[in-house]
PDB file of C-alpha atoms in Angstrom:
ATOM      1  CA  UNK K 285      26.356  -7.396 -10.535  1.00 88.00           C
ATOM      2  CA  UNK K 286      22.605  -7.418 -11.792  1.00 95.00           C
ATOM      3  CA  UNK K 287      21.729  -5.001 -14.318  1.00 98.00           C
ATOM      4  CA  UNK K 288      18.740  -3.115 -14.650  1.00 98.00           C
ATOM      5  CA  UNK K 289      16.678  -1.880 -18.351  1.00 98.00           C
ATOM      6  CA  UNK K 290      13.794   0.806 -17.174  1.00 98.00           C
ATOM      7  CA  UNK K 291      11.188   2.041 -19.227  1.00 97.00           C
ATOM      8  CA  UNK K 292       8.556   4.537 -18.397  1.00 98.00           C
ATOM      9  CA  UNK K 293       5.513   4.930 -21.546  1.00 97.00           C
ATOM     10  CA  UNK K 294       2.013   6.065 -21.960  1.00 98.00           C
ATOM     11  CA  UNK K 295      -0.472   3.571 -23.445  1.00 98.00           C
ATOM     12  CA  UNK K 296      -3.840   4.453 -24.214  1.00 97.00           C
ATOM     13  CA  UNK K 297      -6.586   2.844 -22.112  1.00 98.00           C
ATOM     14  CA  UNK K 298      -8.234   0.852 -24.636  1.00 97.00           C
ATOM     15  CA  UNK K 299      -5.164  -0.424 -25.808  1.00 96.00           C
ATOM     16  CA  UNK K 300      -4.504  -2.129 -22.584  1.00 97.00           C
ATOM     17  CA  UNK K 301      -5.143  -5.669 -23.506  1.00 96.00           C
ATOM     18  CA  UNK K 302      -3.074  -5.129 -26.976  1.00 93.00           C
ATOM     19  CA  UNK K 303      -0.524  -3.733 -24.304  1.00 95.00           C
ATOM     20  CA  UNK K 304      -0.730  -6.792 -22.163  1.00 97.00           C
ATOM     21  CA  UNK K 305      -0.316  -9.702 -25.215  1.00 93.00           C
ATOM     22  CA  UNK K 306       2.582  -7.787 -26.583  1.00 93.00           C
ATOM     23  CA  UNK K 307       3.981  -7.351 -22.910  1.00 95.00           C
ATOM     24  CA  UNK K 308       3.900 -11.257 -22.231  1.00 96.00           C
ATOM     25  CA  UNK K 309       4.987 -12.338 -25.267  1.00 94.00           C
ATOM     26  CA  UNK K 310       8.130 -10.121 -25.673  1.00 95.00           C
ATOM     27  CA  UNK K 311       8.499 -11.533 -21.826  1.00 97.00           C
ATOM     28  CA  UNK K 312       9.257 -14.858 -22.851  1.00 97.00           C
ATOM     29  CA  UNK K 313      11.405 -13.921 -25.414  1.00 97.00           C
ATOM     30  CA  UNK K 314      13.425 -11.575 -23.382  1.00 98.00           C
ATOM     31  CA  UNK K 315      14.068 -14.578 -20.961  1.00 98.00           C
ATOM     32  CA  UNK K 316      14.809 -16.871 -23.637  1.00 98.00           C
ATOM     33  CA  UNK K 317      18.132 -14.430 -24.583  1.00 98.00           C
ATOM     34  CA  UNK K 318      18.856 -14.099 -21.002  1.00 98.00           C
ATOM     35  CA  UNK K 319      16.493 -12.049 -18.988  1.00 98.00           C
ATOM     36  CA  UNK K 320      16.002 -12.730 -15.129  1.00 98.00           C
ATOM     37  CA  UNK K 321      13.140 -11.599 -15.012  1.00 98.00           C
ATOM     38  CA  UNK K 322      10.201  -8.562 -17.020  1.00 98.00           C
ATOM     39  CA  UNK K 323       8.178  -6.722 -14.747  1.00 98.00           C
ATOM     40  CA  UNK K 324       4.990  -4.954 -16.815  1.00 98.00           C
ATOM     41  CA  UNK K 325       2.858  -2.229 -14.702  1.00 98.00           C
ATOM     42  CA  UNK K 326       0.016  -0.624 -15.859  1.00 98.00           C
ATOM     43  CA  UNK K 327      -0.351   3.192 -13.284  1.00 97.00           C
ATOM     44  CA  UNK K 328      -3.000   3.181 -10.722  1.00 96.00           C
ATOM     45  CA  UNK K 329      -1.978   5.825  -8.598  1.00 97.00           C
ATOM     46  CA  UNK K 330       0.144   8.043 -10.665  1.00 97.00           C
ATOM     47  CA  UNK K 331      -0.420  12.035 -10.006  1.00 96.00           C
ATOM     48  CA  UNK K 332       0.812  14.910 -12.102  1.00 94.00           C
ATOM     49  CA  UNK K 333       3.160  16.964 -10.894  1.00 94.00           C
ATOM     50  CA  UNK K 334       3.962  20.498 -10.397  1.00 94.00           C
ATOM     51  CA  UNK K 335       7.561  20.893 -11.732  1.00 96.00           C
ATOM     52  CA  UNK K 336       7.469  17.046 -13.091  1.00 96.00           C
ATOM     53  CA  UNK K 337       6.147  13.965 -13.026  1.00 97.00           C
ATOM     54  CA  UNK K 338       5.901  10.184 -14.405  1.00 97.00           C
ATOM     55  CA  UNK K 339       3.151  11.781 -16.704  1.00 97.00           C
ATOM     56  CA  UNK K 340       4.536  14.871 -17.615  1.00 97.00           C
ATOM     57  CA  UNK K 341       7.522  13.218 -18.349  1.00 97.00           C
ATOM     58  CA  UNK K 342       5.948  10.960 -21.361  1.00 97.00           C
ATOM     59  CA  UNK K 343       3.257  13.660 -22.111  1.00 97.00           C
ATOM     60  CA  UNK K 344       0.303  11.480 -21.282  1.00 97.00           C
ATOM     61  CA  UNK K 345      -2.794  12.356 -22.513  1.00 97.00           C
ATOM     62  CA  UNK K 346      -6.277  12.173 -20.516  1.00 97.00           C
ATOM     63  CA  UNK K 347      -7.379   9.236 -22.447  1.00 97.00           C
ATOM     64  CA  UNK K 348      -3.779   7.564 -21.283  1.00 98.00           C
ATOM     65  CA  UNK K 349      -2.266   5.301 -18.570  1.00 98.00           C
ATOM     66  CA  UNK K 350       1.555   5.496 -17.664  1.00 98.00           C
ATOM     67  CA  UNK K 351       3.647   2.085 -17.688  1.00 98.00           C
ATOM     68  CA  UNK K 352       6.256   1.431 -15.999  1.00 98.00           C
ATOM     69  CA  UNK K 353       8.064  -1.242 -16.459  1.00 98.00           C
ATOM     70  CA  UNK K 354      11.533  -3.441 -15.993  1.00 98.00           C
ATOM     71  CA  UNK K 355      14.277  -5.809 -16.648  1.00 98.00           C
ATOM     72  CA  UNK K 356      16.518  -8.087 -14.850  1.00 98.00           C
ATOM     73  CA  UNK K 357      19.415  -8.973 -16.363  1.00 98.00           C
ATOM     74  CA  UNK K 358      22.770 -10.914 -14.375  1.00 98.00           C
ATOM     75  CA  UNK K 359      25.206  -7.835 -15.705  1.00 97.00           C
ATOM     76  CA  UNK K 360      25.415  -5.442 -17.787  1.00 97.00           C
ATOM     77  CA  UNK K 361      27.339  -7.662 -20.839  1.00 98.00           C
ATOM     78  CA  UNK K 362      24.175 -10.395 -20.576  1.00 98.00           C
ATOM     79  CA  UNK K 363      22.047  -7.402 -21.389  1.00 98.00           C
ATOM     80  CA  UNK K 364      24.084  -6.648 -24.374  1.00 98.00           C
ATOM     81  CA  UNK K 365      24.123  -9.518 -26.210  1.00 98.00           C
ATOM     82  CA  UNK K 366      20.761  -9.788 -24.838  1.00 98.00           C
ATOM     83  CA  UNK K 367      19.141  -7.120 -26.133  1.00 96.00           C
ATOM     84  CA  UNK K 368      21.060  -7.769 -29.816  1.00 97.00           C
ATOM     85  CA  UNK K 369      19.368 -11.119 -29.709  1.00 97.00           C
ATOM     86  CA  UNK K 370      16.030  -9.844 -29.475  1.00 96.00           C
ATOM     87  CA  UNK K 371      16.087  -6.994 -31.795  1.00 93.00           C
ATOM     88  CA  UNK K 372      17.386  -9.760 -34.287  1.00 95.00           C
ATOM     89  CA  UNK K 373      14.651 -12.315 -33.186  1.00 94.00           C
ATOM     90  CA  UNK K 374      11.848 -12.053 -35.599  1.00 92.00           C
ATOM     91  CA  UNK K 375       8.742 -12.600 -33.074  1.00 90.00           C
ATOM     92  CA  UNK K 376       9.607  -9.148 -31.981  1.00 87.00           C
ATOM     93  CA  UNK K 377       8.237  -7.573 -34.980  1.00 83.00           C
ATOM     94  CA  UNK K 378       4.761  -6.365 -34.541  1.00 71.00           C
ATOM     95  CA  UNK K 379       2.329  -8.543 -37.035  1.00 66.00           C
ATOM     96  CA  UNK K 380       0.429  -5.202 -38.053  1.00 65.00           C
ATOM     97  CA  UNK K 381       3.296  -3.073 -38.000  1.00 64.00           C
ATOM     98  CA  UNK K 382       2.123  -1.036 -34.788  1.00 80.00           C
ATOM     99  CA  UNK K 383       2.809  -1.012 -31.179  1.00 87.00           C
ATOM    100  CA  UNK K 384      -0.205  -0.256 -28.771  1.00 91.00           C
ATOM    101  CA  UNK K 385       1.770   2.970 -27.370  1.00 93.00           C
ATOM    102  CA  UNK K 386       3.763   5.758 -28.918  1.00 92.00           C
ATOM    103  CA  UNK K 387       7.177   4.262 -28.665  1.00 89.00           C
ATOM    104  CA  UNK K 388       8.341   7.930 -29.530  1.00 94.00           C
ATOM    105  CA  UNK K 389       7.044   9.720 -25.890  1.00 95.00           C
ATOM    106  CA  UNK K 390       8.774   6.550 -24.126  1.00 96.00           C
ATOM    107  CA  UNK K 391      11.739   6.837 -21.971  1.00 97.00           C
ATOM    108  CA  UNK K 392      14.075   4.028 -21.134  1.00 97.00           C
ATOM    109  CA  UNK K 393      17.660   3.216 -19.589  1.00 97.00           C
ATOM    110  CA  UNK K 394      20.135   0.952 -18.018  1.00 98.00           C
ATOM    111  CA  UNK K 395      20.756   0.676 -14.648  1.00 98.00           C
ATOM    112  CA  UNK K 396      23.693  -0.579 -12.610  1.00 97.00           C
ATOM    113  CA  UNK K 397      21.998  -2.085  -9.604  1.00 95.00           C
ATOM    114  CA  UNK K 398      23.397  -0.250  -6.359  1.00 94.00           C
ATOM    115  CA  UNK K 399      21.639  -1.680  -3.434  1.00 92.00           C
ATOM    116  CA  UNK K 400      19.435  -5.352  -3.746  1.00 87.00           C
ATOM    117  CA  UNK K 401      17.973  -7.151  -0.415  1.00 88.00           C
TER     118      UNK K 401
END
């Protein structure tokens, strides 16, 4: 059954093209170890929320956009080896040392995929 990785960050605005080449290039190599497919979003209608929220949750800040974003994977056990491949796959380390985003305020997960039409 198809497995699902999840991740939900705040980038700031005028990182957004930064956000975007580091998005398609860790894209490919996602694929290359066995992704489906890498679905990047950058918010466009995203509202706070009372009690919570997509940007309460990653404690966006005014000058800030929240991602969302996803991975397909076949199962569960491609997604493991995976996702050991491309920590281990040097292209993934960032040429100046830092991401466009606070990886710290970003939330992420796996996902057994329930329903799929």
């Amino acid at each position: 059954m198809a497995y699902v990785d999840g991740f939900v960050l705040a980038v700031p605005k005028a990182n957004r093209e930064a956000f975007k080449r580091l998005a398609e290039d860790a894209a490919v190599i996602f694929k290359e170890h066995g992704a489906l497919s890498v679905i990047e979003c950058w918010g466009d209608d995203v509202p706070d929320g009372e009690v919570t929220s997509f940007p309460m949750a990653v404690k966006c800040q005014p000058d800030e956009v929240v991602c969302f974003s996803w991975i397909l994977w076949p199962s569960r056990e491609v997604r493991d080896a995976g996702n050991q491949k491309v920590m281990e796959d040097p292209r993934m380390k960032m040429p100046d040392g830092d991401a466009p985003f606070d990886g710290k305020r970003m939330i992420y997960g796996g996902f057994e995929v329930l329903v799929e039409r």
